[in-house]
Amino acid sequence: MTTMAEENVYDKMRARVPKGERPTFFADPSIDRLWWVMLAMLGEVTTLRDRLDAHERLASRHGLYTAADVDAFEPTPDEAQARAEQRERLVERTLRSITIEVEAARRAGSSGQARVQESDEPPVGRAAR
Amino acid sequence: MLADLSHDEASRQAYAATLRGYTMRVLDDANAVICDQVVAPEVASCGLAGRDADRAVIAGMEARDEHRLWQVFSQTWQDLIWHYCMDSVDRQLPSLVDRFRQIDADAKGTLTLDPGLPLPRYQTAADNHRFPGSYYTETCDDDVRQGAVLDRAAHTYMGNQLGGEIHDRRGHTLISHVRERFPHLKTERILDIGCQNGASTVPWARLYPDADVHAIDTAAPVLRYAHARSESLGATVHYAQQDAEHTDFPDGFFDLVVSHVMLHETTHPALRTIFHECHRLLRPGGVMAHLEVPFRQELMTPWTKVKSAREGRYNQEPFWIGLTGADLVGIAEAAGFVEARMGFQSTVSSGIDAPRGFVPVSDGKSDLSNWFVVSAVKA
């Protein structure tokens, strides 16, 4: 048992990094980190695209706009729907190589597994990574 | 009380939800086929069964690239949701704290904090759900940060599946269960244990306006937020910082003790202690009812077992597998309860006049159309 007083000395990292294991899944942990950065970057790109969308819509609606206009922009239900569809398409585009890879593996089923497995050993006892 | 979102914050949260959707749709689907049709049959053909087979399936999956991608994506969208929600809350934390102080000054409900309360080891060992800072970390005086992040995240994480921005559907679902199983139960005093930010407590207070509704949690930041949030939604609740294993309420004080997705963040011994404490707190004829995640080991395919192992280990919910496999009826009976039953309750948006929807475990569905429930009576 730990008391609140001992546990709650505030550290900025404490409020941002979960306490516990920091697992990685690929043989080289750099690959995990690259994926993390890649997916966060994808988040920034989708956010920029949304923001540009706001600018474009505001421009056509009013003929002029400011940064404050964009901060206050809220899509109508129809515009939000259009935006959601654009976002889906952007995610699909950016992740296409993975979609193709896993779809190929899914369709191949048991017959096509040699392509993605390192060996013919049964999974029992194989190193996890 | 809900933290607001700037344009870009809202877009980032929408992206996190989209990435979660992609992972669950495309990567999940492929991994399910690979696991159930390739890896699990290979393991079975080697003669393994039970927990040995479960472990071998996990090892077989972890050796595959598609599965590593699923793991990395699952981890990343979870981390991103927390980060994006923390960005919004941290930007406006001083005003949220001010709002808490203003609401607290003339609240109808009460808030009783105990800064010396020891935290259970199962909360301090690792942050459940990889939630940075967990429920209890305090970053400033009168801090509400962790409660505010959870409130924001519930919406991003689950969309409308928990009941829109108020996400009170779990509370309503448990209310419908209690009204279905115990239609004549007198409910003058209700206790919600492990209430977190009060999302599931509020519907009890709203639907039982004549009852005294109490709610406890071990963590101050979520209780402060719960207090302010409930008041701003017009619900009167008495919140207190207490440990559900050992509360300071008198024997037989409550007619009904409830919890919502709380037990899976405890441990085997704590679960038994909590059921004993529920028994002590109830008057004869009183009822305990606990709502939990809609998953049971006996309903799981090889792939959903791999997913539940991920929840346990990598999403830091170490009791997930234990709780979803536990004989909760037997544990309730061992604590002195009678008429103990477990099963699945159909999800509803209003607990009043809901259609009957309690079915045995074998008829449960492993999705959010229903929630697992265990309930029992103190003789």
PDB file of N, CA and C in Angstrom, chain A residues 10-20 36, chain B residues 78-86 90 126-139 143 145-147 149-150 153 315-316:
ATOM      1  N   TYR A  10       4.095  15.392  -8.310  1.00  0.00           N
ATOM      2  CA  TYR A  10       3.784  15.591  -9.719  1.00  0.00           C
ATOM      3  C   TYR A  10       5.043  15.702 -10.559  1.00  0.00           C
ATOM      4  N   ASP A  11       5.070  14.876 -11.574  1.00  0.00           N
ATOM      5  CA  ASP A  11       6.157  14.880 -12.540  1.00  0.00           C
ATOM      6  C   ASP A  11       5.471  14.953 -13.895  1.00  0.00           C
ATOM      7  N   LYS A  12       5.897  15.865 -14.755  1.00  0.00           N
ATOM      8  CA  LYS A  12       5.213  16.042 -16.040  1.00  0.00           C
ATOM      9  C   LYS A  12       5.156  14.743 -16.845  1.00  0.00           C
ATOM     10  N   MET A  13       6.217  13.952 -16.767  1.00  0.00           N
ATOM     11  CA  MET A  13       6.220  12.677 -17.480  1.00  0.00           C
ATOM     12  C   MET A  13       5.163  11.737 -16.915  1.00  0.00           C
ATOM     13  N   ARG A  14       4.934  11.846 -15.580  1.00  0.00           N
ATOM     14  CA  ARG A  14       3.964  10.963 -14.940  1.00  0.00           C
ATOM     15  C   ARG A  14       2.570  11.158 -15.537  1.00  0.00           C
ATOM     16  N   ALA A  15       2.277  12.393 -15.898  1.00  0.00           N
ATOM     17  CA  ALA A  15       0.954  12.695 -16.433  1.00  0.00           C
ATOM     18  C   ALA A  15       0.852  12.397 -17.930  1.00  0.00           C
ATOM     19  N   ARG A  16       1.943  11.956 -18.532  1.00  0.00           N
ATOM     20  CA  ARG A  16       1.933  11.721 -19.983  1.00  0.00           C
ATOM     21  C   ARG A  16       2.320  10.300 -20.392  1.00  0.00           C
ATOM     22  N   VAL A  17       3.042   9.583 -19.521  1.00  0.00           N
ATOM     23  CA  VAL A  17       3.544   8.257 -19.881  1.00  0.00           C
ATOM     24  C   VAL A  17       2.942   7.229 -18.938  1.00  0.00           C
ATOM     25  N   PRO A  18       2.257   6.217 -19.459  1.00  0.00           N
ATOM     26  CA  PRO A  18       1.643   5.241 -18.557  1.00  0.00           C
ATOM     27  C   PRO A  18       2.684   4.444 -17.775  1.00  0.00           C
ATOM     28  N   LYS A  19       2.430   4.303 -16.480  1.00  0.00           N
ATOM     29  CA  LYS A  19       3.304   3.497 -15.628  1.00  0.00           C
ATOM     30  C   LYS A  19       3.121   2.035 -16.004  1.00  0.00           C
ATOM     31  N   GLY A  20       4.221   1.317 -16.150  1.00  0.00           N
ATOM     32  CA  GLY A  20       4.138  -0.103 -16.502  1.00  0.00           C
ATOM     33  C   GLY A  20       5.066  -0.432 -17.649  1.00  0.00           C
ATOM     34  N   TRP A  36       4.890   4.287 -34.764  1.00  0.00           N
ATOM     35  CA  TRP A  36       4.229   5.254 -33.882  1.00  0.00           C
ATOM     36  C   TRP A  36       4.314   6.651 -34.505  1.00  0.00           C
TER      37      TRP A  36
ATOM     38  N   GLN B  78      -4.507   3.688 -29.040  1.00  0.00           N
ATOM     39  CA  GLN B  78      -4.829   3.885 -27.625  1.00  0.00           C
ATOM     40  C   GLN B  78      -4.006   5.041 -27.048  1.00  0.00           C
ATOM     41  N   ASP B  79      -2.694   5.039 -27.323  1.00  0.00           N
ATOM     42  CA  ASP B  79      -1.834   6.122 -26.824  1.00  0.00           C
ATOM     43  C   ASP B  79      -2.265   7.474 -27.388  1.00  0.00           C
ATOM     44  N   LEU B  80      -2.586   7.503 -28.677  1.00  0.00           N
ATOM     45  CA  LEU B  80      -2.943   8.780 -29.308  1.00  0.00           C
ATOM     46  C   LEU B  80      -4.223   9.353 -28.708  1.00  0.00           C
ATOM     47  N   ILE B  81      -5.205   8.487 -28.428  1.00  0.00           N
ATOM     48  CA  ILE B  81      -6.453   8.988 -27.822  1.00  0.00           C
ATOM     49  C   ILE B  81      -6.135   9.676 -26.500  1.00  0.00           C
ATOM     50  N   TRP B  82      -5.328   9.033 -25.675  1.00  0.00           N
ATOM     51  CA  TRP B  82      -4.990   9.671 -24.383  1.00  0.00           C
ATOM     52  C   TRP B  82      -4.276  10.999 -24.619  1.00  0.00           C
ATOM     53  N   HIS B  83      -3.268  10.992 -25.519  1.00  0.00           N
ATOM     54  CA  HIS B  83      -2.500  12.217 -25.742  1.00  0.00           C
ATOM     55  C   HIS B  83      -3.385  13.347 -26.255  1.00  0.00           C
ATOM     56  N   TYR B  84      -4.218  13.043 -27.230  1.00  0.00           N
ATOM     57  CA  TYR B  84      -5.069  14.092 -27.804  1.00  0.00           C
ATOM     58  C   TYR B  84      -6.026  14.644 -26.742  1.00  0.00           C
ATOM     59  N   CYS B  85      -6.597  13.749 -25.923  1.00  0.00           N
ATOM     60  CA  CYS B  85      -7.520  14.224 -24.876  1.00  0.00           C
ATOM     61  C   CYS B  85      -6.770  15.043 -23.827  1.00  0.00           C
ATOM     62  N   MET B  86      -5.555  14.614 -23.491  1.00  0.00           N
ATOM     63  CA  MET B  86      -4.766  15.370 -22.506  1.00  0.00           C
ATOM     64  C   MET B  86      -4.385  16.742 -23.064  1.00  0.00           C
ATOM     65  N   ASP B  90      -5.345  19.799 -20.766  1.00  0.00           N
ATOM     66  CA  ASP B  90      -4.243  20.587 -20.191  1.00  0.00           C
ATOM     67  C   ASP B  90      -4.336  22.055 -20.613  1.00  0.00           C
ATOM     68  N   ALA B 126       0.632  -0.486 -12.017  1.00  0.00           N
ATOM     69  CA  ALA B 126       0.725  -0.063 -13.419  1.00  0.00           C
ATOM     70  C   ALA B 126      -0.548   0.704 -13.740  1.00  0.00           C
ATOM     71  N   ASP B 127      -0.483   1.590 -14.731  1.00  0.00           N
ATOM     72  CA  ASP B 127      -1.660   2.380 -15.087  1.00  0.00           C
ATOM     73  C   ASP B 127      -2.607   1.529 -15.934  1.00  0.00           C
ATOM     74  N   ASN B 128      -3.768   1.202 -15.368  1.00  0.00           N
ATOM     75  CA  ASN B 128      -4.752   0.412 -16.106  1.00  0.00           C
ATOM     76  C   ASN B 128      -5.106   1.120 -17.404  1.00  0.00           C
ATOM     77  N   HIS B 129      -5.328   0.306 -18.448  1.00  0.00           N
ATOM     78  CA  HIS B 129      -5.764   0.828 -19.740  1.00  0.00           C
ATOM     79  C   HIS B 129      -4.728   1.777 -20.339  1.00  0.00           C
ATOM     80  N   ARG B 130      -3.465   1.642 -19.878  1.00  0.00           N
ATOM     81  CA  ARG B 130      -2.387   2.537 -20.331  1.00  0.00           C
ATOM     82  C   ARG B 130      -2.813   4.008 -20.227  1.00  0.00           C
ATOM     83  N   PHE B 131      -3.603   4.330 -19.212  1.00  0.00           N
ATOM     84  CA  PHE B 131      -4.057   5.707 -19.015  1.00  0.00           C
ATOM     85  C   PHE B 131      -2.982   6.433 -18.216  1.00  0.00           C
ATOM     86  N   PRO B 132      -2.222   7.341 -18.843  1.00  0.00           N
ATOM     87  CA  PRO B 132      -1.093   7.964 -18.156  1.00  0.00           C
ATOM     88  C   PRO B 132      -1.548   8.710 -16.899  1.00  0.00           C
ATOM     89  N   GLY B 133      -0.942   8.348 -15.760  1.00  0.00           N
ATOM     90  CA  GLY B 133      -1.312   8.988 -14.503  1.00  0.00           C
ATOM     91  C   GLY B 133      -2.444   8.279 -13.777  1.00  0.00           C
ATOM     92  N   SER B 134      -3.080   7.322 -14.463  1.00  0.00           N
ATOM     93  CA  SER B 134      -4.195   6.573 -13.873  1.00  0.00           C
ATOM     94  C   SER B 134      -5.258   7.521 -13.310  1.00  0.00           C
ATOM     95  N   TYR B 135      -6.037   7.035 -12.372  1.00  0.00           N
ATOM     96  CA  TYR B 135      -7.154   7.840 -11.851  1.00  0.00           C
ATOM     97  C   TYR B 135      -6.692   8.845 -10.801  1.00  0.00           C
ATOM     98  N   TYR B 136      -5.528   8.600 -10.191  1.00  0.00           N
ATOM     99  CA  TYR B 136      -5.222   9.269  -8.930  1.00  0.00           C
ATOM    100  C   TYR B 136      -4.151  10.355  -9.002  1.00  0.00           C
ATOM    101  N   THR B 137      -3.384  10.453 -10.105  1.00  0.00           N
ATOM    102  CA  THR B 137      -2.290  11.427 -10.150  1.00  0.00           C
ATOM    103  C   THR B 137      -2.837  12.858 -10.094  1.00  0.00           C
ATOM    104  N   GLU B 138      -2.236  13.672  -9.219  1.00  0.00           N
ATOM    105  CA  GLU B 138      -2.687  15.058  -9.073  1.00  0.00           C
ATOM    106  C   GLU B 138      -1.605  15.987  -9.608  1.00  0.00           C
ATOM    107  N   THR B 139      -2.019  16.956 -10.416  1.00  0.00           N
ATOM    108  CA  THR B 139      -1.055  17.848 -11.061  1.00  0.00           C
ATOM    109  C   THR B 139      -1.138  19.273 -10.518  1.00  0.00           C
ATOM    110  N   ASP B 143      -7.256  19.392  -8.208  1.00  0.00           N
ATOM    111  CA  ASP B 143      -7.096  18.890  -9.573  1.00  0.00           C
ATOM    112  C   ASP B 143      -8.288  18.035 -10.020  1.00  0.00           C
ATOM    113  N   ARG B 145      -7.993  16.959 -13.449  1.00  0.00           N
ATOM    114  CA  ARG B 145      -7.471  16.581 -14.766  1.00  0.00           C
ATOM    115  C   ARG B 145      -7.850  15.156 -15.177  1.00  0.00           C
ATOM    116  N   GLN B 146      -7.561  14.181 -14.299  1.00  0.00           N
ATOM    117  CA  GLN B 146      -7.753  12.793 -14.731  1.00  0.00           C
ATOM    118  C   GLN B 146      -9.229  12.497 -15.031  1.00  0.00           C
ATOM    119  N   GLY B 147     -10.126  13.067 -14.249  1.00  0.00           N
ATOM    120  CA  GLY B 147     -11.553  12.887 -14.518  1.00  0.00           C
ATOM    121  C   GLY B 147     -11.962  13.536 -15.833  1.00  0.00           C
ATOM    122  N   VAL B 149     -10.009  14.119 -18.450  1.00  0.00           N
ATOM    123  CA  VAL B 149      -9.457  13.362 -19.583  1.00  0.00           C
ATOM    124  C   VAL B 149     -10.333  12.135 -19.864  1.00  0.00           C
ATOM    125  N   LEU B 150     -10.738  11.439 -18.797  1.00  0.00           N
ATOM    126  CA  LEU B 150     -11.579  10.247 -18.978  1.00  0.00           C
ATOM    127  C   LEU B 150     -12.915  10.599 -19.626  1.00  0.00           C
ATOM    128  N   ALA B 153     -12.222  11.264 -23.226  1.00  0.00           N
ATOM    129  CA  ALA B 153     -11.789  10.054 -23.927  1.00  0.00           C
ATOM    130  C   ALA B 153     -12.936   9.071 -24.144  1.00  0.00           C
ATOM    131  N   ASN B 315      -2.467  -3.810 -22.633  1.00  0.00           N
ATOM    132  CA  ASN B 315      -3.285  -2.658 -22.269  1.00  0.00           C
ATOM    133  C   ASN B 315      -3.360  -2.520 -20.746  1.00  0.00           C
ATOM    134  N   GLN B 316      -2.606  -3.338 -20.061  1.00  0.00           N
ATOM    135  CA  GLN B 316      -2.435  -3.249 -18.612  1.00  0.00           C
ATOM    136  C   GLN B 316      -3.757  -3.342 -17.845  1.00  0.00           C
TER     137      GLN B 316
END
